[in-house]
Short mmCIF file of C-alpha atoms in Angstrom, two decimals:
data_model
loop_
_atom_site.label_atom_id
_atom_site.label_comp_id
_atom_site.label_asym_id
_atom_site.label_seq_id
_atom_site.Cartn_x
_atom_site.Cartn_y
_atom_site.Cartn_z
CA UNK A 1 0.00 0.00 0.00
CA UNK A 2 2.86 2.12 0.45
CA UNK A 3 4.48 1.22 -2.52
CA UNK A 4 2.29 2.25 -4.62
CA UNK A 5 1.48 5.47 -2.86
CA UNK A 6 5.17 6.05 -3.48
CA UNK A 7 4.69 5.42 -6.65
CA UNK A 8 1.62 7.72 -7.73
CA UNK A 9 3.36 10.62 -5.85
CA UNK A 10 6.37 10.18 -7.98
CA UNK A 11 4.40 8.96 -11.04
CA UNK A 12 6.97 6.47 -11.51
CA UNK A 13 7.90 3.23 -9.70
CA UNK A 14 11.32 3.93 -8.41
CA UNK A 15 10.87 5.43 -5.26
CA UNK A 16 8.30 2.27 -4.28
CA UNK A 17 11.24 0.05 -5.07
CA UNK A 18 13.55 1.75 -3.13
CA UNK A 19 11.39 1.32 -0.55
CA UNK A 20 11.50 -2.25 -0.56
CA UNK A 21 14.36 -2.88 -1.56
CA UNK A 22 15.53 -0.85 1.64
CA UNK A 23 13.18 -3.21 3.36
CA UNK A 24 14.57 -6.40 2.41
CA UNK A 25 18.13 -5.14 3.01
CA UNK A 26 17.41 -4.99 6.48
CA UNK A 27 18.37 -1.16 6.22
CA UNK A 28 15.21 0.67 7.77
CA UNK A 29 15.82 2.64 10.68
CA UNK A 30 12.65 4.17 11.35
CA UNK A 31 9.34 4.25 8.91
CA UNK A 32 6.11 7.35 9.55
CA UNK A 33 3.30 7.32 8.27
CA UNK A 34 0.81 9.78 7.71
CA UNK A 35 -2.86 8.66 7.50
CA UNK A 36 -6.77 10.13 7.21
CA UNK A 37 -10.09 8.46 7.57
CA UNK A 38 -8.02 5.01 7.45
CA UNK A 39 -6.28 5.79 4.46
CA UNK A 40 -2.42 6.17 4.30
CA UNK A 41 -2.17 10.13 2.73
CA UNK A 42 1.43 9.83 3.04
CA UNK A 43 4.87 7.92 3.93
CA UNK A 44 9.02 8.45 5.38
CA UNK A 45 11.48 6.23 5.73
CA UNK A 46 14.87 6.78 7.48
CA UNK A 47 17.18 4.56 6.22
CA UNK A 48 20.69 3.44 8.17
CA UNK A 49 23.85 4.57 6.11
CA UNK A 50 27.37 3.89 7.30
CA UNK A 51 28.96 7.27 8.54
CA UNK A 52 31.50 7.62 11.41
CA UNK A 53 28.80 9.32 13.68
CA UNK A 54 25.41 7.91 13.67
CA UNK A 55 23.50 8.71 10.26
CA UNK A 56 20.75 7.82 8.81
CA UNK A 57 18.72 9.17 4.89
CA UNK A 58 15.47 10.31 4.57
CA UNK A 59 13.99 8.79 1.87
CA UNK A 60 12.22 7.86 0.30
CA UNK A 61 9.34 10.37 1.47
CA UNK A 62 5.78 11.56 -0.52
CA UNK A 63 1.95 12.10 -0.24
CA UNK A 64 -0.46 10.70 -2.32
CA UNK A 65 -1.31 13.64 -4.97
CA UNK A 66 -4.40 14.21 -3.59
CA UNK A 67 -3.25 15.12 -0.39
CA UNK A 68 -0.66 17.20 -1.71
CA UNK A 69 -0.11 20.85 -0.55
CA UNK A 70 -1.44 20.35 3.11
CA UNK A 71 1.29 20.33 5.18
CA UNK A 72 1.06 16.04 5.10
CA UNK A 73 4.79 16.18 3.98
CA UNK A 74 6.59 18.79 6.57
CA UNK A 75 4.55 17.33 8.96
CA UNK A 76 6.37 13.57 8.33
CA UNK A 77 9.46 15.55 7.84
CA UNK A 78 9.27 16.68 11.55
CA UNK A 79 8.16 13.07 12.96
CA UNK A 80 11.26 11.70 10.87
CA UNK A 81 13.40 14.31 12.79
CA UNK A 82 12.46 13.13 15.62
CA UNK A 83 12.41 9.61 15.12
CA UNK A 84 16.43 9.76 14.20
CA UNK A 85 17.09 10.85 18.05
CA UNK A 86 19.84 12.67 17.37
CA UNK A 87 21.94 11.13 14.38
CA UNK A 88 22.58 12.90 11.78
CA UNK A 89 19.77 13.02 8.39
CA UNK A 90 20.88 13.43 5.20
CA UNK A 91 18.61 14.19 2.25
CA UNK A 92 18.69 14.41 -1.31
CA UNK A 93 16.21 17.61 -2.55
CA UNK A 94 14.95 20.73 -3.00
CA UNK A 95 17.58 23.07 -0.50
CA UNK A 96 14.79 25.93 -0.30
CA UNK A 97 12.08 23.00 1.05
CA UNK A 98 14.82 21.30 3.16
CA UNK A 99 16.30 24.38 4.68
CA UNK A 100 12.93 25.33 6.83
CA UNK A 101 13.47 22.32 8.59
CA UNK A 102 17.67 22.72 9.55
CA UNK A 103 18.93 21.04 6.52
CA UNK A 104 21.65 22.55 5.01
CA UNK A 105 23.85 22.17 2.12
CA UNK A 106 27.20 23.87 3.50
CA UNK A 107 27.46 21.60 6.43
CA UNK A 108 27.05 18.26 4.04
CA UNK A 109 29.61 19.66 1.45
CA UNK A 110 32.36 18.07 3.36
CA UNK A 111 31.68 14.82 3.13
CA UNK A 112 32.63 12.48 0.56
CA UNK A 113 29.92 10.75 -1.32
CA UNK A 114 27.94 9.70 -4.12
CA UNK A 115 24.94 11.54 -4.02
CA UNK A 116 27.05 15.05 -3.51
CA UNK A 117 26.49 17.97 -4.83
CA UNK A 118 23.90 20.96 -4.04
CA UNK A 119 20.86 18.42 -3.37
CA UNK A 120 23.14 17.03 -0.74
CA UNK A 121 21.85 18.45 2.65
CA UNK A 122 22.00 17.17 6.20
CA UNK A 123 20.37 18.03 9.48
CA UNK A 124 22.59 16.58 13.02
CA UNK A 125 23.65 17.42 15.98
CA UNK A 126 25.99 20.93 16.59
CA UNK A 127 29.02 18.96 17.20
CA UNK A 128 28.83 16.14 14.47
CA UNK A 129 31.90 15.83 12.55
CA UNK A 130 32.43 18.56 9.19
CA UNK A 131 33.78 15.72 7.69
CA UNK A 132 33.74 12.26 6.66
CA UNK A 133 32.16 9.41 4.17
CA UNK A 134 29.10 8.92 3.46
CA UNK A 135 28.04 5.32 2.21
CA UNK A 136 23.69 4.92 1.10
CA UNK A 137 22.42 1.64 1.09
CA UNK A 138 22.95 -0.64 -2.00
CA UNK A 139 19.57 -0.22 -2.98
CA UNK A 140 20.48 3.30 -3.63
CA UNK A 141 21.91 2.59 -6.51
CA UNK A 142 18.75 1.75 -8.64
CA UNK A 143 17.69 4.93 -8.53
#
């Protein structure tokens, strides 16, 4: 059921994959879910990545289209927050949507990894490392 909200959200099926792929890897951390009526409106997943401080991605995240526009998705963005307990998020997206919740793209440009670049933002503790490598989960890579 997830999956395939993931999937209208993105209107494509790689995000629901990467969902379950990160499943079957054994590599969730922590999973919200937002919901209305009974129905699941939308979904985060925190996903453990190996980092010399405790680190963890958020993604994949959405809302179903209809739902779209109502707050569904800072609202799982906060509950994800909180459900890392202090490790370090890192997040691949939009730095102007990110940035309202403490992610920033200056404190992630020193670490080393794949998914680097501008989109590359991370929200952790004060005195978290300015440094250091950054390794997603293998079902990363399919996307």
């Amino acid at each position: 059921m997830v999956g395939a909200l993931m999937d209208a959200a993105f209107g494509r099926p790689d995000e629901g994959a990467l969902m379950r792929h990160l499943r079957s890897e054994g590599a969730v951390a922590a999973e919200r879910v937002a919901e209305h009526g009974g129905e699941i409106t939308g979904a985060a997943l925190l996903a453990r990545l190996e980092a010399p401080f405790p680190a963890l991605a958020l993604a994949p995240i959405a809302v179903a289209p209809m739902w779209q526009g109502q707050g569904i998705g800072a609202d799982l963005v906060r509950a994800a927050l909180s459900a890392a307990e202090g490790a370090a998020v890192f997040v691949l997206g939009d730095p102007a949507y990110y940035g309202r919740f403490g992610f920033s793209a200056e404190r992630a440009a020193g670490y080393v990894c794949a998914y680097a670049g501008p989109a590359f933002l991370v929200h952790g503790p004060q005195d978290m490392p300015a440094t250091g490598r950054i390794l997603f989960p293998q079902a990363f890579s399919g996307l």
